[in-house]
CSV table of C-alpha atoms in Angstrom, one decimal:
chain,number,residue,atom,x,y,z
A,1,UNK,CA,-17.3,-32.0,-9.7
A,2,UNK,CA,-14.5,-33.4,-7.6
A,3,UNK,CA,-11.7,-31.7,-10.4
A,4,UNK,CA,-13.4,-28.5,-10.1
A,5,UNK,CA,-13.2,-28.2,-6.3
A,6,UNK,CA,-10.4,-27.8,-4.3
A,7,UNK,CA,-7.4,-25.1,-2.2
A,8,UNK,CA,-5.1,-23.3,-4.5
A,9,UNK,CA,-2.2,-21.1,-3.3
A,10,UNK,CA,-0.1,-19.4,-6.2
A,11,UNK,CA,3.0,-17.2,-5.0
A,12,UNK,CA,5.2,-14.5,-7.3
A,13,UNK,CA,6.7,-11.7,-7.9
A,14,UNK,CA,4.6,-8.4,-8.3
A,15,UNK,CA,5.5,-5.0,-7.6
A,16,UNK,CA,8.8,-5.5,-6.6
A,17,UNK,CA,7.8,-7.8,-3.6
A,18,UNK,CA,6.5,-11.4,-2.8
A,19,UNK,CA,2.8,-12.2,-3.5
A,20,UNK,CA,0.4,-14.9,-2.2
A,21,UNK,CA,-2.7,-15.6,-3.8
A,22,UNK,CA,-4.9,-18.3,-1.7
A,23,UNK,CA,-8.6,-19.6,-3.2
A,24,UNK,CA,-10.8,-22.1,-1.4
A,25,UNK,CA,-13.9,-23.7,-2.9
A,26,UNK,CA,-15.4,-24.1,-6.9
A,27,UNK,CA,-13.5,-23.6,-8.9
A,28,UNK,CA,-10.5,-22.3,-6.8
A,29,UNK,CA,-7.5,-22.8,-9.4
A,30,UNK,CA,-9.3,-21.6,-12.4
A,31,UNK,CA,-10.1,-18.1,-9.7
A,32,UNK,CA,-6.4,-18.3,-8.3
A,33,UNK,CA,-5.3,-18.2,-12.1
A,34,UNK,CA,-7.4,-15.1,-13.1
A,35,UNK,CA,-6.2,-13.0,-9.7
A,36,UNK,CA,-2.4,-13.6,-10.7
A,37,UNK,CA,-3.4,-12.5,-14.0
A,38,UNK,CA,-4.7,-9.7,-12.7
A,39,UNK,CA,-1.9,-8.3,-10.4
A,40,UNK,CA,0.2,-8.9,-13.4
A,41,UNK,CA,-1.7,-6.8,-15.7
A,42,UNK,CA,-2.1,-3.7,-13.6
A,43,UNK,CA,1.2,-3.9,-12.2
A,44,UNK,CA,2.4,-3.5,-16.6
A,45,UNK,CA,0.1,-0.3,-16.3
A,46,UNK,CA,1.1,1.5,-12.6
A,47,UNK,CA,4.6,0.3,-12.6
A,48,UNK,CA,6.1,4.3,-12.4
A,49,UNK,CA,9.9,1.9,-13.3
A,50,UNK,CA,8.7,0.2,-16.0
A,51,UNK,CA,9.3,2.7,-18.8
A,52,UNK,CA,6.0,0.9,-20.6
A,53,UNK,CA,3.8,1.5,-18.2
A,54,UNK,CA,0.8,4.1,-18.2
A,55,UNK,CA,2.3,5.5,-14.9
A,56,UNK,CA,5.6,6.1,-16.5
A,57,UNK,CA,4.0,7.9,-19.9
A,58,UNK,CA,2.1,10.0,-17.5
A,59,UNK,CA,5.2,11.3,-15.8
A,60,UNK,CA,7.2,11.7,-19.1
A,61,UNK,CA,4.6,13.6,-21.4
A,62,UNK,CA,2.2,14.8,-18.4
A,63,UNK,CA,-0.9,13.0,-20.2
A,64,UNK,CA,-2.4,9.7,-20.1
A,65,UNK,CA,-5.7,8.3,-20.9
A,66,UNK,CA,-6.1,4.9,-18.4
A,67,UNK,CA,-8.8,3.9,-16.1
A,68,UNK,CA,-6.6,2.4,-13.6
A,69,UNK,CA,-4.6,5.4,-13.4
A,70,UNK,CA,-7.4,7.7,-13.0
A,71,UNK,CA,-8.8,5.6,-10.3
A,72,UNK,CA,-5.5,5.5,-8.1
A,73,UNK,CA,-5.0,9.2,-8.9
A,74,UNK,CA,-8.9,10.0,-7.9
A,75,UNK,CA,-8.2,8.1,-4.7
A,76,UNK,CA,-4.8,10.1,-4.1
A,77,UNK,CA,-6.2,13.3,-4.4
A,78,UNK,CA,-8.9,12.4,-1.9
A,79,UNK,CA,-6.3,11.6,0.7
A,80,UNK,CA,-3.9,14.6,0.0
A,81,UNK,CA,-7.3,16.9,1.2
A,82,UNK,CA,-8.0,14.6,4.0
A,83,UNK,CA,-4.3,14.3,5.5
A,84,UNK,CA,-3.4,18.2,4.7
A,85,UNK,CA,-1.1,17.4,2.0
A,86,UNK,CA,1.0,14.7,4.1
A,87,UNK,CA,-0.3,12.2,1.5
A,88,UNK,CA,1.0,14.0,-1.7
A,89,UNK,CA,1.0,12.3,-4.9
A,90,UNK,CA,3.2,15.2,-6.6
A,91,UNK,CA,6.0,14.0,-5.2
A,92,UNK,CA,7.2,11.4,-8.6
A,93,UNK,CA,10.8,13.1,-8.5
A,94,UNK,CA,11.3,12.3,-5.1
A,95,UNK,CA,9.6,8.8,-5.1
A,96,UNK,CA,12.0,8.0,-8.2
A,97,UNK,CA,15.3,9.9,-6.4
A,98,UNK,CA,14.6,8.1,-3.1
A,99,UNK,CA,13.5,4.6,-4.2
A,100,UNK,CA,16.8,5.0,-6.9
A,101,UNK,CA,19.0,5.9,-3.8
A,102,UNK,CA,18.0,3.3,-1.9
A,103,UNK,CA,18.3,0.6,-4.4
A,104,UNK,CA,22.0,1.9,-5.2
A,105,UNK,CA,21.7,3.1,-8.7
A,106,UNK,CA,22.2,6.9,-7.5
A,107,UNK,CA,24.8,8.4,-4.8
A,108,UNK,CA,22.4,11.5,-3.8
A,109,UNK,CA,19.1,12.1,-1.9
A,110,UNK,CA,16.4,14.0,-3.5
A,111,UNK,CA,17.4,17.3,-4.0
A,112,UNK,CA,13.8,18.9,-4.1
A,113,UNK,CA,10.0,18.8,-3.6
A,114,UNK,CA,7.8,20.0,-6.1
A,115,UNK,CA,4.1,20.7,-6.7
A,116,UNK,CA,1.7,21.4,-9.6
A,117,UNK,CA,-2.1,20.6,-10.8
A,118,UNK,CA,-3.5,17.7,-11.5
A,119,UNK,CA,-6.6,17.6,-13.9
A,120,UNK,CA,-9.1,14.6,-14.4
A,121,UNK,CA,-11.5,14.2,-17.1
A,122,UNK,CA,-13.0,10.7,-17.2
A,123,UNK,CA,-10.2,8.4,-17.6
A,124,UNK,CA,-7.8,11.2,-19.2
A,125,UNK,CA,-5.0,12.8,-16.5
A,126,UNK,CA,-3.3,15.6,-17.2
A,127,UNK,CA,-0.7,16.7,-14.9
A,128,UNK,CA,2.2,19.3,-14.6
A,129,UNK,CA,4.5,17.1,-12.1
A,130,UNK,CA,5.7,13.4,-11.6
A,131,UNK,CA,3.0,11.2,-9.9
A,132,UNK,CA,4.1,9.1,-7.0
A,133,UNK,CA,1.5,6.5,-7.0
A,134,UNK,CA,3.4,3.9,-5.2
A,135,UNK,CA,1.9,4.5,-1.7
A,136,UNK,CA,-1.8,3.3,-3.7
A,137,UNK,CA,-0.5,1.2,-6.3
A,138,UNK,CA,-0.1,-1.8,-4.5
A,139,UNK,CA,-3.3,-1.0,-2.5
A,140,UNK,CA,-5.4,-1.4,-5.6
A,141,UNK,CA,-3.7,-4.3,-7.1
A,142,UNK,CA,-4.7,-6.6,-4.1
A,143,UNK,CA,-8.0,-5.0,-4.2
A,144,UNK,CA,-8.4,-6.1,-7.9
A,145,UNK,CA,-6.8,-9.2,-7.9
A,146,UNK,CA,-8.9,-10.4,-4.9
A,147,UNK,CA,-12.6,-9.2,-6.5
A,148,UNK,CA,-11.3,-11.9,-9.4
A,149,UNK,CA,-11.4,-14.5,-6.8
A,150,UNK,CA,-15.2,-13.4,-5.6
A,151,UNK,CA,-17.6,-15.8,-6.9
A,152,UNK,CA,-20.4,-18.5,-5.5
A,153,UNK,CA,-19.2,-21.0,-3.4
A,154,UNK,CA,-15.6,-19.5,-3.5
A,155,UNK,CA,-12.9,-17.7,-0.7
A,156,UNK,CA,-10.0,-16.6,-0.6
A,157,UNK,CA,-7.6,-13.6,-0.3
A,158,UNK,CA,-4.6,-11.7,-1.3
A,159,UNK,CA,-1.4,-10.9,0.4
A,160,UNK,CA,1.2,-8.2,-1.3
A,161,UNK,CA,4.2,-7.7,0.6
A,162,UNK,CA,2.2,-6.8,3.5
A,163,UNK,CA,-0.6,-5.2,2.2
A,164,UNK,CA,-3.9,-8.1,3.1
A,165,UNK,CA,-7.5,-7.9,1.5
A,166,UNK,CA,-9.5,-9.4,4.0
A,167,UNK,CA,-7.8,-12.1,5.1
A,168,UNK,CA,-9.8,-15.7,5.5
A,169,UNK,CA,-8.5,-16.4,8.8
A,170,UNK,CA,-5.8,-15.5,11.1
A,171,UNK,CA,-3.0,-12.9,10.3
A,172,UNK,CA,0.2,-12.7,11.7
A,173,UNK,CA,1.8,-8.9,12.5
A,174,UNK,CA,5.7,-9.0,11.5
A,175,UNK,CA,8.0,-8.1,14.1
A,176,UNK,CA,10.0,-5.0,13.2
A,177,UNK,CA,13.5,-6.9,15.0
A,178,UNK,CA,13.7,-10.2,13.4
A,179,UNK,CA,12.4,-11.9,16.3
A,180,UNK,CA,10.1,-14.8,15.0
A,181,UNK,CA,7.1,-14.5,17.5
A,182,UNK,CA,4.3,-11.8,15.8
A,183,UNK,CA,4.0,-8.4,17.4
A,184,UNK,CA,-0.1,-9.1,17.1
A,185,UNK,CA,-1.7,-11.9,15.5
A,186,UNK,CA,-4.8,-10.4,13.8
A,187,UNK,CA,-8.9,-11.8,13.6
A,188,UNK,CA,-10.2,-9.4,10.7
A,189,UNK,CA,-12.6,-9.0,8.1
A,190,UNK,CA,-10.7,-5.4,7.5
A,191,UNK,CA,-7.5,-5.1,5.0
A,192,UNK,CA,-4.3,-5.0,6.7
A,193,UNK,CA,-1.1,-2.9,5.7
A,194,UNK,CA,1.9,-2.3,7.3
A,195,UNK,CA,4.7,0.1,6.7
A,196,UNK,CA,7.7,1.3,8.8
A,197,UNK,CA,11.6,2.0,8.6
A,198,UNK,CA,12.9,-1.8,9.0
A,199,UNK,CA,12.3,-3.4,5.3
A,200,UNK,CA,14.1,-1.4,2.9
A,201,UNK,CA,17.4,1.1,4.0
A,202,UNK,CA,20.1,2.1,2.8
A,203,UNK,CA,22.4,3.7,5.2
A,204,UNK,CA,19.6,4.9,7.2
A,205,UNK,CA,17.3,6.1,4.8
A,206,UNK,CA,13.8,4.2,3.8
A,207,UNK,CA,11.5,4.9,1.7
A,208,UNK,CA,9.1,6.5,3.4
A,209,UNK,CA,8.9,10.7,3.5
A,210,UNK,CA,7.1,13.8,4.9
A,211,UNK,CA,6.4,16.7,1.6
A,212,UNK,CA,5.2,19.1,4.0
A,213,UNK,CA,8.1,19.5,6.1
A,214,UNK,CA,10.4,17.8,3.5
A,215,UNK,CA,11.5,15.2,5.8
A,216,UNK,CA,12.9,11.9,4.8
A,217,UNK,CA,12.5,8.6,6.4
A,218,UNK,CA,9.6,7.1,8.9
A,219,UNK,CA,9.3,8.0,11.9
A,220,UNK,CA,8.4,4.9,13.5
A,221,UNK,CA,9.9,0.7,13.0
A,222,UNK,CA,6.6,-0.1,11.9
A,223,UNK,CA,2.9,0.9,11.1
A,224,UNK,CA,0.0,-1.6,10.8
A,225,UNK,CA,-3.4,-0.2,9.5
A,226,UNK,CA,-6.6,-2.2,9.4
A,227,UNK,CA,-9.5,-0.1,6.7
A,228,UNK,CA,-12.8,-1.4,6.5
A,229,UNK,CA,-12.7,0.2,3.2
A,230,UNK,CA,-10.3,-1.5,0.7
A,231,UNK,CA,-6.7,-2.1,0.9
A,232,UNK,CA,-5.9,0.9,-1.3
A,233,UNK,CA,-6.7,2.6,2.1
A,234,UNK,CA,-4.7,0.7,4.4
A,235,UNK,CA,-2.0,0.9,1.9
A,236,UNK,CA,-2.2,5.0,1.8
A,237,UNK,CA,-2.8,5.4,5.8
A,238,UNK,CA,0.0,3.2,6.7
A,239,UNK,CA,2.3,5.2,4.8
A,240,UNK,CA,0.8,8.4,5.9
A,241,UNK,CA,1.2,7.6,9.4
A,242,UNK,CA,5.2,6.2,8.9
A,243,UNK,CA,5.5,9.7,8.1
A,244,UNK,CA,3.8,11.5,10.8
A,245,UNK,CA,5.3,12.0,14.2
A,246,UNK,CA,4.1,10.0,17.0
A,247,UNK,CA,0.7,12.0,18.7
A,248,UNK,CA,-0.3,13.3,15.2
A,249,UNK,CA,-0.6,10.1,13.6
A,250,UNK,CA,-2.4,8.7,16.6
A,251,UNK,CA,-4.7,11.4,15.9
A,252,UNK,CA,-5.2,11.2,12.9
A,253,UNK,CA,-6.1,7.3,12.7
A,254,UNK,CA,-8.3,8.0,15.4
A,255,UNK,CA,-10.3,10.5,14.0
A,256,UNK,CA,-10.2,8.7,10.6
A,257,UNK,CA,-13.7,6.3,10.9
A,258,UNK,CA,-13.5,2.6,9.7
A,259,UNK,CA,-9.6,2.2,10.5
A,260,UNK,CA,-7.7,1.3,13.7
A,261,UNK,CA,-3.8,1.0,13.8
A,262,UNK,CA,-1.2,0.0,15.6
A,263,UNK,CA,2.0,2.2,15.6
A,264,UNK,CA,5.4,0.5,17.5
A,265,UNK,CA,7.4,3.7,18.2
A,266,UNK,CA,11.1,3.2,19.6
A,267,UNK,CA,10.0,-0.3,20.9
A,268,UNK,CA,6.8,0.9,22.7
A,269,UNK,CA,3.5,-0.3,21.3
A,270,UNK,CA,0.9,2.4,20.8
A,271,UNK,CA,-2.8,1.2,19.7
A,272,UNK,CA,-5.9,2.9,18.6
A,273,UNK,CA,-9.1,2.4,20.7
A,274,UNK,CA,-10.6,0.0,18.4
A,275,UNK,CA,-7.5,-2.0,17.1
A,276,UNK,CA,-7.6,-4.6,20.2
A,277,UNK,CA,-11.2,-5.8,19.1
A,278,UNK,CA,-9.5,-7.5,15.6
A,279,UNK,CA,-6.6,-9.4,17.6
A,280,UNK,CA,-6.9,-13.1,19.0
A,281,UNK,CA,-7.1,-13.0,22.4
A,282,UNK,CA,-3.7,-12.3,24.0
């Protein structure tokens, strides 16, 4: 009994960021195992740079057949009603211009936004425009990987380059400046995302943009979201409101039940009603 319970915390590589896998209780490094096994395995199928990848023989041939797929697209779809197309999934050319740009391997900006139909039947996509899935992706691979830890007598959680599933304790809030204190240390049973202009640039330009007005770049050094629904949603609404000016995506994450949000806008901080009741006391 004594081998088979114990505190395991497994770090790697995953969707082109750092990820923490932590697991408390029975069986903790057989469950840490599985959840790494997980991320990896999903990040093969929604990787849109991986030329492998279901994601990326969606966007070449404009049909795919995956589950995974259909449920990030599903969810996408959802969110580009609800946030009047400010969340847009259509926009794969520009996700691959921008992130290619910023990376260095290209000299220009995206050139254009597009749009087209997107059909699901089952698990089968069918669409007539590059996906950009990356605002989800992520989202749904700490979702996954952290049901693979559930189990009796078992905790833990997942951390993706920001993106949290509910965290097992205390969170810290990364400061947008480099200064090592945390803008908000966070007591949650929510998932936690953050987004914002300040991790990847190149000469000014992130990777965050606005298809409706075709604007590039956040508006704000950094957004953290808290959804009591899954990560996937903190993931989406983090990025949605990086892109939104300031009052419309206070707003919007007002008006949007089961998430709160924290928006730090040319050094101010600006919070939702609710967000103050998942921080330590001050």
């Amino acid at each position: 009994m004594y081998e088979r319970v114990g505190d395991e915390r497994l770090t790697f590589r995953c969707c082109d960021t750092d990820f923490v896998i932590q697991s408390a209780g029975f069986r903790a490094s057989a469950a840490a195992r599985a959840a790494r096994c997980t991320a990896r395995r999903l990040e093969a199928r929604l990787d849109a740079f991986d030329d492998a990848s279901a994601v990326s023989e969606l966007n070449r041939g404009g049909v795919v057949e995956d589950e995974h797929v259909a449920s990030v697209v599903r969810r996408g779809l959802e969110y580009y009603d609800r946030t009047d197309g400010v969340f847009d999934i259509h926009q794969g050319t520009v996700e691959h211009d921008l992130k290619a740009y910023i990376r260095g391997e290209a000299d220009s900006l995206p050139a254009r936004f597009e749009s087209g139909t997107i059909r699901i039947d089952g698990d089968r996509i069918v669409t007539e425009a590059p996906l950009d899935l990356n605002g989800l992706a992520k989202g749904y691979i700490v979702d996954r990987a952290a049901a693979a830890l559930g189990g009796v007598g078992r905790r833990g959680f997942v951390s993706g380059g920001g993106d949290v599933s509910p965290p097992t304790g205390p969170v810290a809030v990364e400061s947008p400046y480099g200064d090592e204190k945390p803008l908000r240390v966070l007591d949650t049973d929510w998932a936690v995302a953050t987004s914002g202009s300040y991790r990847r640039r190149r000469d000014g330009v992130d990777h965050v943009y606005e298809p409706t007005t075709e604007r590039l770049g956040a508006r704000h050094e950094s957004v953290t979201v808290l959804a009591r629904r899954d990560c996937m949603a903190a993931d989406a609404l983090a990025t949605t409101l990086s892109a939104l000016p300031l009052d419309d995506a206070l707003d919007l994450a007002e008006d949007w039940t089961g998430l709160e949000a924290l928006v730090v806008h040319d050094g101010v901080f600006h919070e939702t009603r609710g967000f103050d009741s998942h921080v330590l006391d001050r």
